[in-house]
Short mmCIF file of C-alpha atoms in Angstrom, two decimals:
data_model
loop_
_atom_site.label_atom_id
_atom_site.label_comp_id
_atom_site.label_asym_id
_atom_site.label_seq_id
_atom_site.Cartn_x
_atom_site.Cartn_y
_atom_site.Cartn_z
CA UNK A 189 25.74 4.12 -20.62
CA UNK A 190 27.45 3.65 -17.29
CA UNK A 191 26.13 0.63 -15.40
CA UNK A 192 24.01 1.74 -12.46
CA UNK A 193 22.15 -0.09 -9.70
CA UNK A 194 18.86 0.70 -7.97
CA UNK A 195 17.19 -0.79 -4.91
CA UNK A 196 13.93 -2.79 -4.68
CA UNK A 197 12.11 0.13 -3.03
CA UNK A 198 13.25 2.44 -5.80
CA UNK A 199 11.92 0.13 -8.51
CA UNK A 200 8.65 0.00 -6.53
CA UNK A 201 8.51 3.80 -6.60
CA UNK A 202 9.36 3.97 -10.29
CA UNK A 203 6.72 1.42 -11.31
CA UNK A 204 4.02 3.04 -9.17
CA UNK A 205 4.66 6.57 -10.43
CA UNK A 206 5.05 5.33 -14.00
CA UNK A 207 1.70 3.54 -14.00
CA UNK A 208 -0.07 6.50 -12.44
CA UNK A 209 1.54 8.73 -15.08
CA UNK A 210 -1.18 10.64 -16.90
CA UNK A 211 -3.74 7.98 -15.93
CA UNK A 212 -4.95 9.73 -12.78
CA UNK A 213 -5.60 12.94 -14.70
CA UNK A 214 -7.21 11.69 -17.93
CA UNK A 215 -9.06 8.84 -16.20
CA UNK A 216 -9.22 5.16 -17.08
CA UNK A 217 -12.21 2.99 -17.96
CA UNK A 218 -14.72 5.84 -17.63
CA UNK A 219 -16.51 4.65 -20.77
CA UNK A 220 -17.84 1.78 -18.67
CA UNK A 221 -19.54 4.38 -16.43
CA UNK A 222 -20.46 2.90 -13.01
CA UNK A 223 -18.49 -0.26 -13.84
CA UNK A 224 -15.27 1.68 -14.33
CA UNK A 225 -13.97 0.21 -11.07
CA UNK A 226 -14.47 -3.29 -12.49
CA UNK A 227 -12.65 -2.38 -15.71
CA UNK A 228 -9.73 -1.01 -13.72
CA UNK A 229 -9.70 -4.03 -11.39
CA UNK A 230 -9.58 -6.52 -14.28
CA UNK A 231 -6.96 -4.39 -16.05
CA UNK A 232 -4.88 -4.34 -12.86
CA UNK A 233 -5.02 -8.15 -12.56
CA UNK A 234 -4.00 -8.50 -16.20
CA UNK A 235 -1.31 -5.89 -15.49
CA UNK A 236 0.22 -8.20 -12.87
CA UNK A 237 0.34 -10.90 -15.55
CA UNK A 238 1.98 -8.47 -17.97
CA UNK A 239 4.55 -7.58 -15.33
CA UNK A 240 5.50 -11.24 -14.89
CA UNK A 241 5.42 -11.74 -18.65
CA UNK A 242 8.22 -9.21 -19.12
CA UNK A 243 10.13 -10.57 -16.14
CA UNK A 244 9.87 -14.10 -17.47
CA UNK A 245 11.19 -13.05 -20.87
CA UNK A 246 14.38 -11.72 -19.31
CA UNK A 247 14.81 -14.88 -17.21
CA UNK A 248 14.41 -17.48 -19.94
CA UNK A 249 17.96 -16.78 -21.04
CA UNK A 250 20.36 -18.60 -18.72
CA UNK A 251 23.02 -15.90 -19.15
CA UNK A 252 20.54 -13.21 -18.04
CA UNK A 253 21.51 -10.94 -20.90
CA UNK A 254 19.89 -7.46 -21.22
CA UNK A 255 17.04 -6.83 -23.63
CA UNK A 256 19.26 -5.44 -26.40
CA UNK A 257 21.44 -8.55 -26.31
CA UNK A 258 18.41 -10.85 -26.35
CA UNK A 259 17.26 -9.14 -29.54
CA UNK A 260 20.61 -9.95 -31.17
CA UNK A 261 20.53 -13.54 -29.93
CA UNK A 262 17.04 -14.10 -31.32
CA UNK A 263 17.08 -11.98 -34.48
CA UNK A 264 20.75 -11.82 -35.37
CA UNK A 265 23.13 -8.91 -35.09
CA UNK A 266 21.53 -6.57 -37.63
CA UNK A 267 17.99 -7.73 -37.02
CA UNK A 268 18.43 -7.17 -33.29
CA UNK A 269 19.94 -3.72 -33.82
CA UNK A 270 17.10 -2.74 -36.14
CA UNK A 271 14.41 -3.79 -33.66
CA UNK A 272 16.28 -2.06 -30.81
CA UNK A 273 16.33 1.12 -32.88
CA UNK A 274 12.57 0.79 -33.45
CA UNK A 275 12.01 0.33 -29.72
CA UNK A 276 14.05 3.47 -29.03
CA UNK A 277 11.85 5.43 -31.43
CA UNK A 278 8.76 3.88 -29.82
CA UNK A 279 9.85 4.85 -26.31
CA UNK A 280 10.65 8.38 -27.42
CA UNK A 281 7.32 8.74 -29.24
CA UNK A 282 5.22 7.52 -26.30
CA UNK A 283 7.23 9.73 -23.95
CA UNK A 284 6.41 12.72 -26.12
CA UNK A 285 2.73 11.77 -26.10
CA UNK A 286 2.82 12.10 -22.31
CA UNK A 287 4.50 15.50 -22.78
CA UNK A 288 1.58 16.48 -25.05
CA UNK A 289 -0.81 15.44 -22.27
CA UNK A 290 1.08 17.79 -19.98
CA UNK A 291 1.07 20.61 -22.55
CA UNK A 292 -2.70 20.50 -23.08
CA UNK A 293 -3.37 20.07 -19.38
CA UNK A 294 -1.25 23.01 -18.21
CA UNK A 295 -2.38 25.31 -21.02
CA UNK A 296 -6.04 24.67 -20.19
CA UNK A 297 -5.66 24.97 -16.41
CA UNK A 298 -2.94 27.51 -15.61
CA UNK A 299 -1.40 29.30 -18.59
CA UNK A 300 -4.19 30.10 -21.05
CA UNK A 301 -2.22 32.53 -23.20
CA UNK A 302 1.10 30.73 -23.42
CA UNK A 303 2.06 28.58 -26.42
CA UNK A 304 1.91 24.88 -25.61
CA UNK A 305 5.34 24.31 -27.15
CA UNK A 306 6.90 26.49 -24.42
CA UNK A 307 5.50 24.15 -21.77
CA UNK A 308 6.74 21.13 -23.72
CA UNK A 309 10.21 22.62 -24.13
CA UNK A 310 10.62 23.15 -20.39
CA UNK A 311 9.38 19.63 -19.71
CA UNK A 312 11.70 17.86 -22.18
CA UNK A 313 14.70 19.90 -21.00
CA UNK A 314 14.06 18.77 -17.42
CA UNK A 315 13.61 15.18 -18.58
CA UNK A 316 16.80 15.34 -20.62
CA UNK A 317 18.75 16.71 -17.67
CA UNK A 318 17.46 13.87 -15.48
CA UNK A 319 18.59 11.32 -18.08
CA UNK A 320 22.09 12.84 -18.10
CA UNK A 321 22.23 12.47 -14.31
CA UNK A 322 21.45 8.77 -14.71
CA UNK A 323 19.08 6.08 -13.46
CA UNK A 324 20.30 6.20 -9.87
CA UNK A 325 19.47 9.91 -9.60
CA UNK A 326 16.07 9.33 -11.20
CA UNK A 327 15.36 6.48 -8.77
CA UNK A 328 16.36 8.52 -5.71
CA UNK A 329 14.12 11.36 -6.85
CA UNK A 330 11.23 8.94 -7.32
CA UNK A 331 11.29 8.10 -3.62
CA UNK A 332 10.48 11.71 -2.73
CA UNK A 333 7.99 12.09 -5.57
CA UNK A 334 6.09 8.97 -4.52
CA UNK A 335 5.66 10.31 -1.00
CA UNK A 336 4.46 13.66 -2.35
CA UNK A 337 2.11 12.04 -4.86
CA UNK A 338 0.46 9.76 -2.29
CA UNK A 339 0.01 12.71 0.05
CA UNK A 340 -1.62 14.82 -2.68
CA UNK A 341 -3.90 11.99 -3.81
CA UNK A 342 -4.98 11.22 -0.23
CA UNK A 343 -5.63 14.89 0.54
CA UNK A 344 -7.56 15.51 -2.69
CA UNK A 345 -9.63 12.35 -2.29
CA UNK A 346 -10.51 13.15 1.32
CA UNK A 347 -11.59 16.70 0.53
CA UNK A 348 -13.61 15.54 -2.48
CA UNK A 349 -15.46 12.84 -0.55
CA UNK A 350 -16.28 15.24 2.30
CA UNK A 351 -17.60 18.02 0.07
CA UNK A 352 -21.45 18.26 0.00
CA UNK A 353 -21.57 17.92 -3.80
CA UNK A 354 -20.13 14.41 -3.66
CA UNK A 355 -22.89 11.83 -4.23
CA UNK A 356 -22.24 8.24 -3.18
CA UNK A 357 -25.23 7.15 -5.26
CA UNK A 358 -23.37 8.19 -8.42
CA UNK A 359 -21.10 5.15 -8.17
CA UNK A 360 -24.09 2.76 -8.04
CA UNK A 361 -24.90 0.21 -9.33
CA UNK A 362 -21.45 -1.30 -8.99
CA UNK A 363 -22.26 -4.14 -11.38
CA UNK A 364 -24.66 -4.06 -14.32
CA UNK A 365 -25.38 -6.66 -16.98
CA UNK A 366 -23.56 -4.76 -19.72
CA UNK A 367 -20.45 -6.98 -19.97
CA UNK A 368 -19.91 -6.01 -23.60
CA UNK A 369 -19.09 -2.45 -22.54
CA UNK A 370 -16.74 -3.72 -19.84
CA UNK A 371 -14.83 -5.95 -22.26
CA UNK A 372 -14.61 -3.24 -24.92
CA UNK A 373 -13.30 -0.78 -22.31
CA UNK A 374 -10.60 -3.22 -21.22
CA UNK A 375 -9.32 -4.33 -24.63
CA UNK A 376 -7.14 -2.93 -25.94
CA UNK A 377 -7.04 0.57 -24.43
CA UNK A 378 -7.00 -0.23 -20.69
CA UNK A 379 -4.46 -3.03 -21.20
CA UNK A 380 -1.97 -1.23 -23.41
CA UNK A 381 -2.36 1.92 -21.31
CA UNK A 382 -0.91 2.00 -18.76
CA UNK A 383 0.00 -1.61 -17.91
CA UNK A 384 1.30 -2.66 -21.31
CA UNK A 385 3.68 0.29 -21.18
CA UNK A 386 5.62 -1.66 -18.55
CA UNK A 387 7.56 -2.89 -21.58
CA UNK A 388 9.84 0.10 -20.93
CA UNK A 389 11.09 -1.68 -17.80
CA UNK A 390 12.77 -4.30 -19.98
CA UNK A 391 15.52 -1.68 -20.14
CA UNK A 392 15.46 -1.06 -16.38
CA UNK A 393 14.86 -4.39 -14.61
CA UNK A 394 18.49 -5.57 -15.05
CA UNK A 395 19.64 -2.58 -12.97
CA UNK A 396 17.82 -3.77 -9.81
CA UNK A 397 20.42 -4.99 -7.30
CA UNK A 398 18.08 -7.64 -5.87
CA UNK A 399 16.63 -9.62 -8.76
CA UNK A 400 14.72 -11.99 -6.47
CA UNK A 401 12.58 -9.03 -5.37
CA UNK A 402 11.26 -8.63 -8.92
CA UNK A 403 9.88 -12.17 -8.88
CA UNK A 404 8.63 -12.31 -5.29
CA UNK A 405 7.33 -8.81 -4.55
CA UNK A 406 7.58 -6.64 -7.65
CA UNK A 407 3.91 -7.23 -8.48
CA UNK A 408 2.90 -5.19 -5.42
CA UNK A 409 3.74 -1.95 -7.22
CA UNK A 410 1.29 -2.85 -10.00
CA UNK A 411 -1.45 -3.66 -7.48
CA UNK A 412 -0.75 -0.53 -5.43
CA UNK A 413 -0.97 1.77 -8.44
CA UNK A 414 -4.06 -0.09 -9.69
CA UNK A 415 -5.86 0.48 -6.39
CA UNK A 416 -4.98 4.18 -6.53
CA UNK A 417 -6.39 4.40 -10.06
CA UNK A 418 -9.62 2.74 -8.89
CA UNK A 419 -9.88 5.16 -5.96
CA UNK A 420 -9.35 8.23 -8.15
CA UNK A 421 -11.83 6.93 -10.74
CA UNK A 422 -14.54 6.39 -8.13
CA UNK A 423 -13.86 9.85 -6.74
CA UNK A 424 -14.38 11.38 -10.18
CA UNK A 425 -17.60 9.45 -10.81
CA UNK A 426 -18.98 10.28 -7.37
CA UNK A 427 -18.41 13.97 -8.02
CA UNK A 428 -19.40 14.32 -11.67
CA UNK A 429 -21.66 11.34 -12.27
CA UNK A 430 -20.82 8.38 -14.50
CA UNK A 431 -22.20 9.79 -17.74
CA UNK A 432 -20.96 13.34 -17.24
CA UNK A 433 -17.38 12.22 -16.46
CA UNK A 434 -16.93 10.88 -19.99
CA UNK A 435 -17.47 14.34 -21.52
CA UNK A 436 -14.36 15.91 -20.03
CA UNK A 437 -10.80 15.56 -21.33
CA UNK A 438 -9.48 15.97 -17.78
CA UNK A 439 -12.27 14.72 -15.49
CA UNK A 440 -10.14 14.88 -12.34
CA UNK A 441 -9.56 18.59 -12.65
CA UNK A 442 -13.26 19.18 -13.33
CA UNK A 443 -14.23 17.29 -10.19
CA UNK A 444 -11.71 19.29 -8.15
CA UNK A 445 -13.07 22.56 -9.56
CA UNK A 446 -16.46 21.71 -8.02
CA UNK A 447 -15.06 21.27 -4.51
CA UNK A 448 -16.46 23.61 -1.89
CA UNK A 449 -15.86 22.35 1.62
CA UNK A 450 -16.77 24.68 4.51
CA UNK A 451 -16.35 27.64 2.13
CA UNK A 452 -12.63 27.24 2.69
CA UNK A 453 -11.38 24.46 0.43
CA UNK A 454 -12.11 25.90 -3.00
CA UNK A 455 -10.24 26.07 -6.31
CA UNK A 456 -7.49 23.68 -5.26
CA UNK A 457 -6.73 22.72 -8.88
CA UNK A 458 -3.09 23.45 -8.19
CA UNK A 459 -2.95 20.15 -6.29
CA UNK A 460 -3.79 18.20 -9.45
CA UNK A 461 -1.22 20.22 -11.40
CA UNK A 462 1.52 19.34 -8.90
CA UNK A 463 0.39 15.71 -8.87
CA UNK A 464 0.46 15.48 -12.65
CA UNK A 465 3.91 17.03 -12.71
CA UNK A 466 5.21 14.45 -10.22
CA UNK A 467 3.83 11.33 -11.90
CA UNK A 468 4.03 12.62 -15.47
CA UNK A 469 7.63 13.70 -15.05
CA UNK A 470 8.74 10.23 -13.94
CA UNK A 471 6.89 8.58 -16.81
CA UNK A 472 8.45 10.86 -19.42
CA UNK A 473 11.92 10.48 -17.92
CA UNK A 474 11.72 6.67 -17.94
CA UNK A 475 10.60 6.61 -21.57
CA UNK A 476 13.40 9.00 -22.50
CA UNK A 477 15.92 7.04 -20.47
CA UNK A 478 14.93 3.76 -22.15
CA UNK A 479 15.15 5.37 -25.60
CA UNK A 480 18.58 6.86 -24.89
CA UNK A 481 19.84 3.64 -23.33
CA UNK A 482 18.76 1.72 -26.42
CA UNK A 483 20.53 4.19 -28.70
CA UNK A 484 23.67 4.11 -26.55
CA UNK A 485 23.88 0.34 -26.96
CA UNK A 486 23.55 0.76 -30.72
CA UNK A 487 26.16 3.54 -30.78
CA UNK A 488 28.46 2.84 -27.81
CA UNK A 489 31.16 5.24 -29.01
CA UNK A 490 28.87 8.27 -28.99
CA UNK A 491 28.90 10.32 -25.81
CA UNK A 492 25.71 9.82 -23.79
CA UNK A 493 25.27 13.58 -23.40
CA UNK A 494 25.15 14.05 -27.16
CA UNK A 495 22.66 11.19 -27.51
CA UNK A 496 20.49 12.86 -24.90
CA UNK A 497 20.64 16.22 -26.67
CA UNK A 498 19.79 14.58 -29.98
CA UNK A 499 16.92 12.52 -28.54
CA UNK A 500 15.37 15.45 -26.69
CA UNK A 501 15.63 17.66 -29.79
CA UNK A 502 14.11 15.01 -32.05
CA UNK A 503 11.31 14.35 -29.58
CA UNK A 504 10.53 18.03 -29.16
CA UNK A 505 10.42 18.63 -32.93
CA UNK A 506 8.14 15.61 -33.42
CA UNK A 507 5.63 17.05 -30.92
CA UNK A 508 4.70 19.74 -33.47
CA UNK A 509 3.34 17.04 -35.80
CA UNK A 510 1.46 14.90 -33.25
CA UNK A 511 -1.85 16.69 -32.75
CA UNK A 512 -3.23 20.19 -33.18
CA UNK A 513 -5.72 20.02 -30.30
CA UNK A 514 -6.70 17.93 -27.30
CA UNK A 515 -9.56 16.15 -29.09
CA UNK A 516 -7.31 14.95 -31.90
CA UNK A 517 -4.66 13.96 -29.37
CA UNK A 518 -7.09 11.85 -27.33
CA UNK A 519 -8.61 10.23 -30.42
CA UNK A 520 -5.18 9.17 -31.70
CA UNK A 521 -4.20 7.98 -28.23
CA UNK A 522 -7.32 5.84 -27.74
CA UNK A 523 -8.05 4.55 -31.24
CA UNK A 524 -4.83 4.41 -33.27
CA UNK A 525 -1.90 4.08 -30.87
CA UNK A 526 -3.21 1.06 -28.87
CA UNK A 527 -3.95 -1.07 -31.94
CA UNK A 528 -1.21 -0.15 -34.37
CA UNK A 529 1.69 0.90 -32.15
CA UNK A 530 1.27 -0.46 -28.61
CA UNK A 531 0.22 -4.02 -29.46
CA UNK A 532 3.17 -4.85 -31.75
CA UNK A 533 5.80 -3.43 -29.37
CA UNK A 534 4.20 -4.46 -26.10
CA UNK A 535 3.13 -7.98 -27.03
CA UNK A 536 3.85 -8.89 -30.66
CA UNK A 537 7.64 -8.68 -30.65
CA UNK A 538 8.05 -9.99 -27.05
CA UNK A 539 5.94 -13.08 -27.83
CA UNK A 540 8.08 -13.79 -30.88
CA UNK A 541 11.24 -13.38 -28.79
CA UNK A 542 9.95 -15.73 -26.10
CA UNK A 543 9.08 -18.35 -28.71
CA UNK A 544 12.59 -18.14 -30.21
CA UNK A 545 14.25 -18.21 -26.77
CA UNK A 546 12.27 -21.27 -25.70
CA UNK A 547 13.12 -22.99 -28.97
CA UNK A 548 16.82 -22.19 -28.60
CA UNK A 549 16.81 -23.38 -24.99
CA UNK A 550 15.15 -26.65 -25.98
CA UNK A 551 17.64 -27.25 -28.81
CA UNK A 552 20.57 -26.45 -26.50
CA UNK A 553 19.34 -28.93 -23.89
CA UNK A 554 19.04 -31.66 -26.53
CA UNK A 555 22.60 -31.02 -27.71
CA UNK A 556 23.85 -31.08 -24.13
CA UNK A 557 22.05 -34.36 -23.47
CA UNK A 558 23.64 -35.94 -26.56
#
């Protein structure tokens, strides 16, 4: 892949949109009911730590080599290539899970009679085209999408809060004594999704033209997106009620359906559809981009366009075997994926790499001293 550079503001936009992803639509921490805000706040703080964890891993190496090279340094040539291939498959799989979110969402809100695979095909083709254009084009687009997303979220939140059906008492009490529910809501689901998915930026961080920004101010994107998630969650609970919100696959859209302000602002579900397209599109594109970038480093002689075609085709075909309905999709996403897929790739392998890198650095310093 051609080496490309992006600016600090662009990485801010990418991280913010990525973390919002499908989170604003499916909700986060709603199982904790009125304490959902606390779950999201703790998850956001841990998310800042995760952000620095991935940054630190790339900075341990004095030569500042990219992630794919670090894998080879730590695990050997073939071991590193094997793990990089697994990461590429992981990125592609999680990207397609977001596409499935989009398929079920659109088919249940707008196009009731259309096959979900048609929606997925259009989405992956757009994502593939964006990957061919490159990271710089994706980053420039994210600047516009962030502005549009914040505007839509602000407008939707304002209208929801002003509507007569919104009950401020629904968000109370803010803190209960049920800490067991809070902890179970945080680990592992609210950590691996969405903050643990920042692992994809191991493939993107080296492209930032001001690396000092990542250390000094990059965390602000995590906090900003976390605060937005908290705001949206409280809006949902205030409209639907804490217990009722957990019954819906897409609680945000249900809360918007209930809006009736001045008999004028009604049925504005299209706003949530546009919002989900903005944030979901960026998330899918970044996962696809990371997968294709990983494959291109494994097969440098293969044209990037062909790799993109192959990755998009493989991802689209795999979507037919992921889940037959929304309930199965959500169950897999909340119970199986966090434990058996996210944890090894988001934390297991990186921790092993950091341990090896620290050990190699210590040995090298001893040799230098001698």
